[in-house]
Amino acid sequence: MKILLLGSGGRENALAWHIAKSQKLTSLFIAPGNAGTEDFGKNVPLNITDFEEIKRFVVENKIDMVVAGSEESLVKGIHDYFLADKMLKKTFVVGPCKNAALLEGSKDFAKKFMSRYKIPTAEHATFSSPSILEGMEFLKTLPPPFVLKADGLAAGKGVLIVNTLSEAITILKEMLGGKFGEASRKVVVERYLEGMELSVFVATDGKNYKLLPSAKDYKRIGEGDSGLNTGGMGAISPVHFANKEFLQKVQERIVEPTLKGLQNEGILYQGFLFLGLMNVKGNPYVIEYNVRLGDPETEVILPLLKSDFLEMCEAIKNGTLDSYHLEIDSRVAATVMLVSRGYPKDYNSGKIVRHLEEVSDCYVFHAGTKKENNEIRTNGGRVFSITGVAPTLEEALQKCYKNAAIIDFDGKYYRRDIGFDLKK
Ligand code: AMP
Ligand code: GLY
């Protein structure tokens, strides 16, 4: 199979690495890719939301399958675009259609969907400018802290959690007043859920599904989960409290009703579904849906996937995931992100990366890197994801941290407490 992979982060580097191992692969292109993905295929400078440009490339190169790494192209409707174009009929897009992508693209849509199918989530209501007074009244019925979410995609910044009612009311006014532009024209207000967060990943062909390993990511920039939210500073997989009993509940209460709901509404979902969950006293609640794999969760899940990734994608295409044999490594994976100092605010790029060839016993997935005159330079906030796999979390983390200390670039920063809350 000829594959075009869309994206340029650590997730796409991990995907490129796994796809390159596939028995089914004949050639792999990554758009736009990074300095790491080049080891596994050919980087091509395509704009992943310019479907005309992608179409030209796909037709010219006879691509069999497009794997969408990030949500950008899915939310914009790449799957629908390919289905509607005769010249693209033979090319399958791994990832759901635009209407399913609303599960990620609109918090209001996701909440209404969960209510319709009785999927456990926090008590909530949605407000817009004309209903601002009702919004204030609703806030008064909730205990602190207060959770306010912009309905649309707001570059990961659209969720605010505040401690006092007066702050919550001010934020509600600001959001409806355009704090996040169009994205906060509607605001979802919801009850705060107390518990441990985790993510569960599902591969589905629209009817059948397979559960991939659970993971936990560390979103804040600072140790002890302090400071600003980031794309993710590290992750571990699997999560020990996501045991058989808990995952059974996830399947029965969340995965199955979600897939039934999608079918019921005629929404075609052929790809990966990311369930952001809260474990509230042993019961799973949905915090969010994403219509793709996570980053950096993919960097811990894929090293545990022993079966062939492209065979899984083919089963998604053919509706035969029920007979796909999913084989998962029973060890533990951990990843630590090396980032540019200043991230998630301003940071410098273009710094030379040193000692990359000295790492051992780990996977180094490039995130924000580029090659210039045969030198690897930093090219983003998140620069590398270093993954260790071992029989215990402790050993997996040792592998990450040993190598995190070796790779070097000006302004390198990483959290030194990834997974510490889960060490037993
Ligand atoms: P979201 O974009 O909806 O995933 O929200 C971002 C983050 O805010 C989540 O990963 C949680 O840490 C936190 N969060 C969102 N909703 C809630 C809630 N109802 N209760 C507690 N924490 C929440
Ligand atoms: N690590 C969180 C995400 O990929 O959305």
JSON list of N, CA and C in Angstrom, two decimals, residues 208-277:
[
{"chain": "A", "resi": 208, "resn": "ASN", "atom": "N", "xyz": [-17.74, -2.42, 14.24]},
{"chain": "A", "resi": 208, "resn": "ASN", "atom": "CA", "xyz": [-16.90, -3.17, 15.18]},
{"chain": "A", "resi": 208, "resn": "ASN", "atom": "C", "xyz": [-15.86, -2.23, 15.77]},
{"chain": "A", "resi": 209, "resn": "TYR", "atom": "N", "xyz": [-15.32, -2.64, 16.91]},
{"chain": "A", "resi": 209, "resn": "TYR", "atom": "CA", "xyz": [-14.26, -1.82, 17.47]},
{"chain": "A", "resi": 209, "resn": "TYR", "atom": "C", "xyz": [-13.24, -2.66, 18.24]},
{"chain": "A", "resi": 210, "resn": "LYS", "atom": "N", "xyz": [-12.07, -2.09, 18.43]},
{"chain": "A", "resi": 210, "resn": "LYS", "atom": "CA", "xyz": [-11.03, -2.68, 19.28]},
{"chain": "A", "resi": 210, "resn": "LYS", "atom": "C", "xyz": [-10.55, -1.59, 20.23]},
{"chain": "A", "resi": 211, "resn": "LEU", "atom": "N", "xyz": [-10.35, -2.00, 21.46]},
{"chain": "A", "resi": 211, "resn": "LEU", "atom": "CA", "xyz": [-9.85, -1.06, 22.46]},
{"chain": "A", "resi": 211, "resn": "LEU", "atom": "C", "xyz": [-8.32, -1.07, 22.45]},
{"chain": "A", "resi": 212, "resn": "LEU", "atom": "N", "xyz": [-7.71, 0.07, 22.23]},
{"chain": "A", "resi": 212, "resn": "LEU", "atom": "CA", "xyz": [-6.25, 0.18, 22.30]},
{"chain": "A", "resi": 212, "resn": "LEU", "atom": "C", "xyz": [-5.89, 0.46, 23.76]},
{"chain": "A", "resi": 213, "resn": "PRO", "atom": "N", "xyz": [-4.61, 0.41, 24.12]},
{"chain": "A", "resi": 213, "resn": "PRO", "atom": "CA", "xyz": [-4.25, 0.61, 25.53]},
{"chain": "A", "resi": 213, "resn": "PRO", "atom": "C", "xyz": [-4.70, 1.98, 26.08]},
{"chain": "A", "resi": 214, "resn": "SER", "atom": "N", "xyz": [-4.95, 2.00, 27.37]},
{"chain": "A", "resi": 214, "resn": "SER", "atom": "CA", "xyz": [-5.31, 3.27, 28.04]},
{"chain": "A", "resi": 214, "resn": "SER", "atom": "C", "xyz": [-4.03, 4.08, 28.25]},
{"chain": "A", "resi": 215, "resn": "ALA", "atom": "N", "xyz": [-4.19, 5.38, 28.48]},
{"chain": "A", "resi": 215, "resn": "ALA", "atom": "CA", "xyz": [-3.01, 6.22, 28.72]},
{"chain": "A", "resi": 215, "resn": "ALA", "atom": "C", "xyz": [-3.38, 7.40, 29.60]},
{"chain": "A", "resi": 216, "resn": "LYS", "atom": "N", "xyz": [-2.36, 7.98, 30.19]},
{"chain": "A", "resi": 216, "resn": "LYS", "atom": "CA", "xyz": [-2.58, 9.21, 30.96]},
{"chain": "A", "resi": 216, "resn": "LYS", "atom": "C", "xyz": [-1.56, 10.20, 30.46]},
{"chain": "A", "resi": 217, "resn": "ASP", "atom": "N", "xyz": [-2.00, 11.42, 30.17]},
{"chain": "A", "resi": 217, "resn": "ASP", "atom": "CA", "xyz": [-1.01, 12.41, 29.77]},
{"chain": "A", "resi": 217, "resn": "ASP", "atom": "C", "xyz": [-0.90, 13.50, 30.83]},
{"chain": "A", "resi": 218, "resn": "TYR", "atom": "N", "xyz": [0.17, 14.25, 30.74]},
{"chain": "A", "resi": 218, "resn": "TYR", "atom": "CA", "xyz": [0.48, 15.29, 31.73]},
{"chain": "A", "resi": 218, "resn": "TYR", "atom": "C", "xyz": [0.44, 16.61, 30.98]},
{"chain": "A", "resi": 219, "resn": "LYS", "atom": "N", "xyz": [-0.64, 17.37, 31.22]},
{"chain": "A", "resi": 219, "resn": "LYS", "atom": "CA", "xyz": [-0.92, 18.51, 30.33]},
{"chain": "A", "resi": 219, "resn": "LYS", "atom": "C", "xyz": [-0.24, 19.81, 30.74]},
{"chain": "A", "resi": 220, "resn": "ARG", "atom": "N", "xyz": [0.02, 19.96, 32.06]},
{"chain": "A", "resi": 220, "resn": "ARG", "atom": "CA", "xyz": [0.55, 21.25, 32.51]},
{"chain": "A", "resi": 220, "resn": "ARG", "atom": "C", "xyz": [2.05, 21.34, 32.27]},
{"chain": "A", "resi": 221, "resn": "ILE", "atom": "N", "xyz": [2.52, 22.56, 32.12]},
{"chain": "A", "resi": 221, "resn": "ILE", "atom": "CA", "xyz": [3.94, 22.80, 31.83]},
{"chain": "A", "resi": 221, "resn": "ILE", "atom": "C", "xyz": [4.82, 22.50, 33.04]},
{"chain": "A", "resi": 222, "resn": "GLY", "atom": "N", "xyz": [4.28, 22.73, 34.26]},
{"chain": "A", "resi": 222, "resn": "GLY", "atom": "CA", "xyz": [5.13, 22.65, 35.45]},
{"chain": "A", "resi": 222, "resn": "GLY", "atom": "C", "xyz": [4.96, 21.36, 36.24]},
{"chain": "A", "resi": 223, "resn": "GLU", "atom": "N", "xyz": [5.99, 21.07, 37.03]},
{"chain": "A", "resi": 223, "resn": "GLU", "atom": "CA", "xyz": [5.93, 19.87, 37.88]},
{"chain": "A", "resi": 223, "resn": "GLU", "atom": "C", "xyz": [4.81, 20.00, 38.91]},
{"chain": "A", "resi": 224, "resn": "GLY", "atom": "N", "xyz": [4.27, 18.86, 39.31]},
{"chain": "A", "resi": 224, "resn": "GLY", "atom": "CA", "xyz": [3.15, 18.87, 40.24]},
{"chain": "A", "resi": 224, "resn": "GLY", "atom": "C", "xyz": [1.89, 19.41, 39.56]},
{"chain": "A", "resi": 225, "resn": "ASP", "atom": "N", "xyz": [1.82, 19.27, 38.24]},
{"chain": "A", "resi": 225, "resn": "ASP", "atom": "CA", "xyz": [0.67, 19.75, 37.46]},
{"chain": "A", "resi": 225, "resn": "ASP", "atom": "C", "xyz": [0.37, 21.22, 37.73]},
{"chain": "A", "resi": 226, "resn": "SER", "atom": "N", "xyz": [1.41, 22.05, 37.59]},
{"chain": "A", "resi": 226, "resn": "SER", "atom": "CA", "xyz": [1.24, 23.48, 37.81]},
{"chain": "A", "resi": 226, "resn": "SER", "atom": "C", "xyz": [1.46, 24.24, 36.50]},
{"chain": "A", "resi": 227, "resn": "GLY", "atom": "N", "xyz": [0.99, 25.48, 36.48]},
{"chain": "A", "resi": 227, "resn": "GLY", "atom": "CA", "xyz": [1.24, 26.35, 35.32]},
{"chain": "A", "resi": 227, "resn": "GLY", "atom": "C", "xyz": [0.29, 26.12, 34.17]},
{"chain": "A", "resi": 228, "resn": "LEU", "atom": "N", "xyz": [0.69, 26.63, 33.02]},
{"chain": "A", "resi": 228, "resn": "LEU", "atom": "CA", "xyz": [-0.20, 26.65, 31.85]},
{"chain": "A", "resi": 228, "resn": "LEU", "atom": "C", "xyz": [-0.41, 25.27, 31.24]},
{"chain": "A", "resi": 229, "resn": "ASN", "atom": "N", "xyz": [-1.54, 25.13, 30.57]},
{"chain": "A", "resi": 229, "resn": "ASN", "atom": "CA", "xyz": [-1.82, 23.91, 29.80]},
{"chain": "A", "resi": 229, "resn": "ASN", "atom": "C", "xyz": [-0.94, 23.87, 28.55]},
{"chain": "A", "resi": 230, "resn": "THR", "atom": "N", "xyz": [-0.53, 22.67, 28.18]},
{"chain": "A", "resi": 230, "resn": "THR", "atom": "CA", "xyz": [0.26, 22.49, 26.97]},
{"chain": "A", "resi": 230, "resn": "THR", "atom": "C", "xyz": [-0.43, 21.43, 26.12]},
{"chain": "A", "resi": 231, "resn": "GLY", "atom": "N", "xyz": [0.18, 21.08, 25.01]},
{"chain": "A", "resi": 231, "resn": "GLY", "atom": "CA", "xyz": [-0.33, 19.95, 24.22]},
{"chain": "A", "resi": 231, "resn": "GLY", "atom": "C", "xyz": [-0.13, 18.63, 24.94]},
{"chain": "A", "resi": 232, "resn": "GLY", "atom": "N", "xyz": [0.78, 18.60, 25.90]},
{"chain": "A", "resi": 232, "resn": "GLY", "atom": "CA", "xyz": [1.09, 17.38, 26.64]},
{"chain": "A", "resi": 232, "resn": "GLY", "atom": "C", "xyz": [2.59, 17.29, 26.86]},
{"chain": "A", "resi": 233, "resn": "MET", "atom": "N", "xyz": [3.00, 17.07, 28.12]},
{"chain": "A", "resi": 233, "resn": "MET", "atom": "CA", "xyz": [4.42, 17.07, 28.48]},
{"chain": "A", "resi": 233, "resn": "MET", "atom": "C", "xyz": [4.96, 15.66, 28.71]},
{"chain": "A", "resi": 234, "resn": "GLY", "atom": "N", "xyz": [4.09, 14.68, 28.63]},
{"chain": "A", "resi": 234, "resn": "GLY", "atom": "CA", "xyz": [4.52, 13.31, 28.84]},
{"chain": "A", "resi": 234, "resn": "GLY", "atom": "C", "xyz": [3.29, 12.43, 28.95]},
{"chain": "A", "resi": 235, "resn": "ALA", "atom": "N", "xyz": [3.52, 11.12, 28.94]},
{"chain": "A", "resi": 235, "resn": "ALA", "atom": "CA", "xyz": [2.38, 10.21, 29.06]},
{"chain": "A", "resi": 235, "resn": "ALA", "atom": "C", "xyz": [2.87, 8.84, 29.50]},
{"chain": "A", "resi": 236, "resn": "ILE", "atom": "N", "xyz": [1.95, 8.05, 30.05]},
{"chain": "A", "resi": 236, "resn": "ILE", "atom": "CA", "xyz": [2.27, 6.66, 30.37]},
{"chain": "A", "resi": 236, "resn": "ILE", "atom": "C", "xyz": [1.13, 5.77, 29.89]},
{"chain": "A", "resi": 237, "resn": "SER", "atom": "N", "xyz": [1.46, 4.54, 29.63]},
{"chain": "A", "resi": 237, "resn": "SER", "atom": "CA", "xyz": [0.43, 3.58, 29.19]},
{"chain": "A", "resi": 237, "resn": "SER", "atom": "C", "xyz": [0.86, 2.17, 29.58]},
{"chain": "A", "resi": 238, "resn": "PRO", "atom": "N", "xyz": [0.00, 1.28, 30.05]},
{"chain": "A", "resi": 238, "resn": "PRO", "atom": "CA", "xyz": [-1.39, 1.57, 30.39]},
{"chain": "A", "resi": 238, "resn": "PRO", "atom": "C", "xyz": [-1.49, 2.22, 31.77]},
{"chain": "A", "resi": 239, "resn": "VAL", "atom": "N", "xyz": [-2.71, 2.62, 32.13]},
{"chain": "A", "resi": 239, "resn": "VAL", "atom": "CA", "xyz": [-2.95, 3.24, 33.42]},
{"chain": "A", "resi": 239, "resn": "VAL", "atom": "C", "xyz": [-3.44, 2.13, 34.37]},
{"chain": "A", "resi": 240, "resn": "HIS", "atom": "N", "xyz": [-2.78, 1.97, 35.51]},
{"chain": "A", "resi": 240, "resn": "HIS", "atom": "CA", "xyz": [-3.06, 0.79, 36.34]},
{"chain": "A", "resi": 240, "resn": "HIS", "atom": "C", "xyz": [-4.51, 0.72, 36.82]},
{"chain": "A", "resi": 241, "resn": "PHE", "atom": "N", "xyz": [-5.16, 1.89, 37.04]},
{"chain": "A", "resi": 241, "resn": "PHE", "atom": "CA", "xyz": [-6.54, 1.80, 37.54]},
{"chain": "A", "resi": 241, "resn": "PHE", "atom": "C", "xyz": [-7.55, 1.51, 36.43]},
{"chain": "A", "resi": 242, "resn": "ALA", "atom": "N", "xyz": [-7.07, 1.53, 35.18]},
{"chain": "A", "resi": 242, "resn": "ALA", "atom": "CA", "xyz": [-7.97, 1.12, 34.09]},
{"chain": "A", "resi": 242, "resn": "ALA", "atom": "C", "xyz": [-7.90, -0.40, 33.96]},
{"chain": "A", "resi": 243, "resn": "ASN", "atom": "N", "xyz": [-8.38, -1.07, 35.01]},
{"chain": "A", "resi": 243, "resn": "ASN", "atom": "CA", "xyz": [-8.32, -2.53, 35.03]},
{"chain": "A", "resi": 243, "resn": "ASN", "atom": "C", "xyz": [-9.49, -3.11, 34.23]},
{"chain": "A", "resi": 244, "resn": "LYS", "atom": "N", "xyz": [-9.59, -4.44, 34.25]},
{"chain": "A", "resi": 244, "resn": "LYS", "atom": "CA", "xyz": [-10.60, -5.11, 33.43]},
{"chain": "A", "resi": 244, "resn": "LYS", "atom": "C", "xyz": [-12.01, -4.61, 33.74]},
{"chain": "A", "resi": 245, "resn": "GLU", "atom": "N", "xyz": [-12.28, -4.48, 35.03]},
{"chain": "A", "resi": 245, "resn": "GLU", "atom": "CA", "xyz": [-13.63, -4.09, 35.46]},
{"chain": "A", "resi": 245, "resn": "GLU", "atom": "C", "xyz": [-13.96, -2.66, 34.98]},
{"chain": "A", "resi": 246, "resn": "PHE", "atom": "N", "xyz": [-12.98, -1.78, 35.14]},
{"chain": "A", "resi": 246, "resn": "PHE", "atom": "CA", "xyz": [-13.19, -0.39, 34.72]},
{"chain": "A", "resi": 246, "resn": "PHE", "atom": "C", "xyz": [-13.38, -0.32, 33.20]},
{"chain": "A", "resi": 247, "resn": "LEU", "atom": "N", "xyz": [-12.54, -1.04, 32.47]},
{"chain": "A", "resi": 247, "resn": "LEU", "atom": "CA", "xyz": [-12.63, -1.00, 31.00]},
{"chain": "A", "resi": 247, "resn": "LEU", "atom": "C", "xyz": [-13.93, -1.62, 30.49]},
{"chain": "A", "resi": 248, "resn": "GLN", "atom": "N", "xyz": [-14.41, -2.60, 31.25]},
{"chain": "A", "resi": 248, "resn": "GLN", "atom": "CA", "xyz": [-15.71, -3.18, 30.91]},
{"chain": "A", "resi": 248, "resn": "GLN", "atom": "C", "xyz": [-16.80, -2.11, 30.97]},
{"chain": "A", "resi": 249, "resn": "LYS", "atom": "N", "xyz": [-16.73, -1.29, 32.03]},
{"chain": "A", "resi": 249, "resn": "LYS", "atom": "CA", "xyz": [-17.70, -0.18, 32.18]},
{"chain": "A", "resi": 249, "resn": "LYS", "atom": "C", "xyz": [-17.54, 0.82, 31.03]},
{"chain": "A", "resi": 250, "resn": "VAL", "atom": "N", "xyz": [-16.28, 1.09, 30.67]},
{"chain": "A", "resi": 250, "resn": "VAL", "atom": "CA", "xyz": [-16.03, 2.04, 29.56]},
{"chain": "A", "resi": 250, "resn": "VAL", "atom": "C", "xyz": [-16.67, 1.51, 28.28]},
{"chain": "A", "resi": 251, "resn": "GLN", "atom": "N", "xyz": [-16.52, 0.22, 28.05]},
{"chain": "A", "resi": 251, "resn": "GLN", "atom": "CA", "xyz": [-17.08, -0.36, 26.82]},
{"chain": "A", "resi": 251, "resn": "GLN", "atom": "C", "xyz": [-18.60, -0.30, 26.84]},
{"chain": "A", "resi": 252, "resn": "GLU", "atom": "N", "xyz": [-19.18, -0.76, 27.96]},
{"chain": "A", "resi": 252, "resn": "GLU", "atom": "CA", "xyz": [-20.65, -0.86, 28.01]},
{"chain": "A", "resi": 252, "resn": "GLU", "atom": "C", "xyz": [-21.33, 0.50, 28.09]},
{"chain": "A", "resi": 253, "resn": "ARG", "atom": "N", "xyz": [-20.75, 1.41, 28.90]},
{"chain": "A", "resi": 253, "resn": "ARG", "atom": "CA", "xyz": [-21.45, 2.68, 29.15]},
{"chain": "A", "resi": 253, "resn": "ARG", "atom": "C", "xyz": [-21.07, 3.77, 28.16]},
{"chain": "A", "resi": 254, "resn": "ILE", "atom": "N", "xyz": [-19.88, 3.63, 27.54]},
{"chain": "A", "resi": 254, "resn": "ILE", "atom": "CA", "xyz": [-19.41, 4.74, 26.71]},
{"chain": "A", "resi": 254, "resn": "ILE", "atom": "C", "xyz": [-19.16, 4.32, 25.25]},
{"chain": "A", "resi": 255, "resn": "VAL", "atom": "N", "xyz": [-18.27, 3.34, 25.05]},
{"chain": "A", "resi": 255, "resn": "VAL", "atom": "CA", "xyz": [-17.90, 3.02, 23.66]},
{"chain": "A", "resi": 255, "resn": "VAL", "atom": "C", "xyz": [-19.10, 2.51, 22.87]},
{"chain": "A", "resi": 256, "resn": "GLU", "atom": "N", "xyz": [-19.82, 1.54, 23.42]},
{"chain": "A", "resi": 256, "resn": "GLU", "atom": "CA", "xyz": [-20.91, 0.94, 22.65]},
{"chain": "A", "resi": 256, "resn": "GLU", "atom": "C", "xyz": [-22.06, 1.92, 22.39]},
{"chain": "A", "resi": 257, "resn": "PRO", "atom": "N", "xyz": [-22.54, 2.65, 23.42]},
{"chain": "A", "resi": 257, "resn": "PRO", "atom": "CA", "xyz": [-23.57, 3.65, 23.10]},
{"chain": "A", "resi": 257, "resn": "PRO", "atom": "C", "xyz": [-23.09, 4.75, 22.16]},
{"chain": "A", "resi": 258, "resn": "THR", "atom": "N", "xyz": [-21.80, 5.09, 22.22]},
{"chain": "A", "resi": 258, "resn": "THR", "atom": "CA", "xyz": [-21.28, 6.12, 21.30]},
{"chain": "A", "resi": 258, "resn": "THR", "atom": "C", "xyz": [-21.35, 5.61, 19.86]},
{"chain": "A", "resi": 259, "resn": "LEU", "atom": "N", "xyz": [-20.89, 4.38, 19.65]},
{"chain": "A", "resi": 259, "resn": "LEU", "atom": "CA", "xyz": [-20.90, 3.85, 18.28]},
{"chain": "A", "resi": 259, "resn": "LEU", "atom": "C", "xyz": [-22.33, 3.64, 17.78]},
{"chain": "A", "resi": 260, "resn": "LYS", "atom": "N", "xyz": [-23.20, 3.18, 18.69]},
{"chain": "A", "resi": 260, "resn": "LYS", "atom": "CA", "xyz": [-24.61, 3.01, 18.30]},
{"chain": "A", "resi": 260, "resn": "LYS", "atom": "C", "xyz": [-25.22, 4.36, 17.94]},
{"chain": "A", "resi": 261, "resn": "GLY", "atom": "N", "xyz": [-24.91, 5.38, 18.73]},
{"chain": "A", "resi": 261, "resn": "GLY", "atom": "CA", "xyz": [-25.42, 6.72, 18.48]},
{"chain": "A", "resi": 261, "resn": "GLY", "atom": "C", "xyz": [-24.97, 7.23, 17.12]},
{"chain": "A", "resi": 262, "resn": "LEU", "atom": "N", "xyz": [-23.69, 7.03, 16.81]},
{"chain": "A", "resi": 262, "resn": "LEU", "atom": "CA", "xyz": [-23.16, 7.48, 15.52]},
{"chain": "A", "resi": 262, "resn": "LEU", "atom": "C", "xyz": [-23.88, 6.77, 14.38]},
{"chain": "A", "resi": 263, "resn": "GLN", "atom": "N", "xyz": [-24.06, 5.46, 14.53]},
{"chain": "A", "resi": 263, "resn": "GLN", "atom": "CA", "xyz": [-24.77, 4.69, 13.49]},
{"chain": "A", "resi": 263, "resn": "GLN", "atom": "C", "xyz": [-26.19, 5.19, 13.34]},
{"chain": "A", "resi": 264, "resn": "ASN", "atom": "N", "xyz": [-26.84, 5.36, 14.48]},
{"chain": "A", "resi": 264, "resn": "ASN", "atom": "CA", "xyz": [-28.22, 5.81, 14.52]},
{"chain": "A", "resi": 264, "resn": "ASN", "atom": "C", "xyz": [-28.41, 7.13, 13.78]},
{"chain": "A", "resi": 265, "resn": "GLU", "atom": "N", "xyz": [-27.41, 8.00, 13.87]},
{"chain": "A", "resi": 265, "resn": "GLU", "atom": "CA", "xyz": [-27.52, 9.32, 13.25]},
{"chain": "A", "resi": 265, "resn": "GLU", "atom": "C", "xyz": [-26.93, 9.33, 11.85]},
{"chain": "A", "resi": 266, "resn": "GLY", "atom": "N", "xyz": [-26.57, 8.13, 11.36]},
{"chain": "A", "resi": 266, "resn": "GLY", "atom": "CA", "xyz": [-26.03, 8.03, 10.01]},
{"chain": "A", "resi": 266, "resn": "GLY", "atom": "C", "xyz": [-24.67, 8.68, 9.85]},
{"chain": "A", "resi": 267, "resn": "ILE", "atom": "N", "xyz": [-23.90, 8.68, 10.94]},
{"chain": "A", "resi": 267, "resn": "ILE", "atom": "CA", "xyz": [-22.57, 9.30, 10.89]},
{"chain": "A", "resi": 267, "resn": "ILE", "atom": "C", "xyz": [-21.52, 8.21, 10.67]},
{"chain": "A", "resi": 268, "resn": "LEU", "atom": "N", "xyz": [-20.78, 8.35, 9.58]},
{"chain": "A", "resi": 268, "resn": "LEU", "atom": "CA", "xyz": [-19.77, 7.34, 9.24]},
{"chain": "A", "resi": 268, "resn": "LEU", "atom": "C", "xyz": [-18.50, 7.59, 10.04]},
{"chain": "A", "resi": 269, "resn": "TYR", "atom": "N", "xyz": [-18.10, 6.62, 10.84]},
{"chain": "A", "resi": 269, "resn": "TYR", "atom": "CA", "xyz": [-16.90, 6.77, 11.65]},
{"chain": "A", "resi": 269, "resn": "TYR", "atom": "C", "xyz": [-15.95, 5.62, 11.38]},
{"chain": "A", "resi": 270, "resn": "GLN", "atom": "N", "xyz": [-14.91, 5.90, 10.61]},
{"chain": "A", "resi": 270, "resn": "GLN", "atom": "CA", "xyz": [-13.91, 4.88, 10.29]},
{"chain": "A", "resi": 270, "resn": "GLN", "atom": "C", "xyz": [-12.55, 5.43, 10.68]},
{"chain": "A", "resi": 271, "resn": "GLY", "atom": "N", "xyz": [-12.16, 5.18, 11.90]},
{"chain": "A", "resi": 271, "resn": "GLY", "atom": "CA", "xyz": [-10.89, 5.73, 12.35]},
{"chain": "A", "resi": 271, "resn": "GLY", "atom": "C", "xyz": [-10.69, 5.51, 13.83]},
{"chain": "A", "resi": 272, "resn": "PHE", "atom": "N", "xyz": [-10.03, 6.48, 14.46]},
{"chain": "A", "resi": 272, "resn": "PHE", "atom": "CA", "xyz": [-9.70, 6.35, 15.87]},
{"chain": "A", "resi": 272, "resn": "PHE", "atom": "C", "xyz": [-10.49, 7.37, 16.68]},
{"chain": "A", "resi": 273, "resn": "LEU", "atom": "N", "xyz": [-11.01, 6.88, 17.79]},
{"chain": "A", "resi": 273, "resn": "LEU", "atom": "CA", "xyz": [-11.77, 7.75, 18.69]},
{"chain": "A", "resi": 273, "resn": "LEU", "atom": "C", "xyz": [-11.02, 7.81, 20.02]},
{"chain": "A", "resi": 274, "resn": "PHE", "atom": "N", "xyz": [-10.85, 9.03, 20.48]},
{"chain": "A", "resi": 274, "resn": "PHE", "atom": "CA", "xyz": [-10.09, 9.29, 21.72]},
{"chain": "A", "resi": 274, "resn": "PHE", "atom": "C", "xyz": [-11.12, 9.68, 22.77]},
{"chain": "A", "resi": 275, "resn": "LEU", "atom": "N", "xyz": [-11.20, 8.90, 23.84]},
{"chain": "A", "resi": 275, "resn": "LEU", "atom": "CA", "xyz": [-12.12, 9.22, 24.92]},
{"chain": "A", "resi": 275, "resn": "LEU", "atom": "C", "xyz": [-11.32, 9.81, 26.08]},
{"chain": "A", "resi": 276, "resn": "GLY", "atom": "N", "xyz": [-11.55, 11.08, 26.36]},
{"chain": "A", "resi": 276, "resn": "GLY", "atom": "CA", "xyz": [-10.95, 11.70, 27.53]},
{"chain": "A", "resi": 276, "resn": "GLY", "atom": "C", "xyz": [-11.91, 11.45, 28.69]},
{"chain": "A", "resi": 277, "resn": "LEU", "atom": "N", "xyz": [-11.45, 10.70, 29.69]},
{"chain": "A", "resi": 277, "resn": "LEU", "atom": "CA", "xyz": [-12.35, 10.24, 30.74]},
{"chain": "A", "resi": 277, "resn": "LEU", "atom": "C", "xyz": [-11.92, 10.71, 32.12]}
]
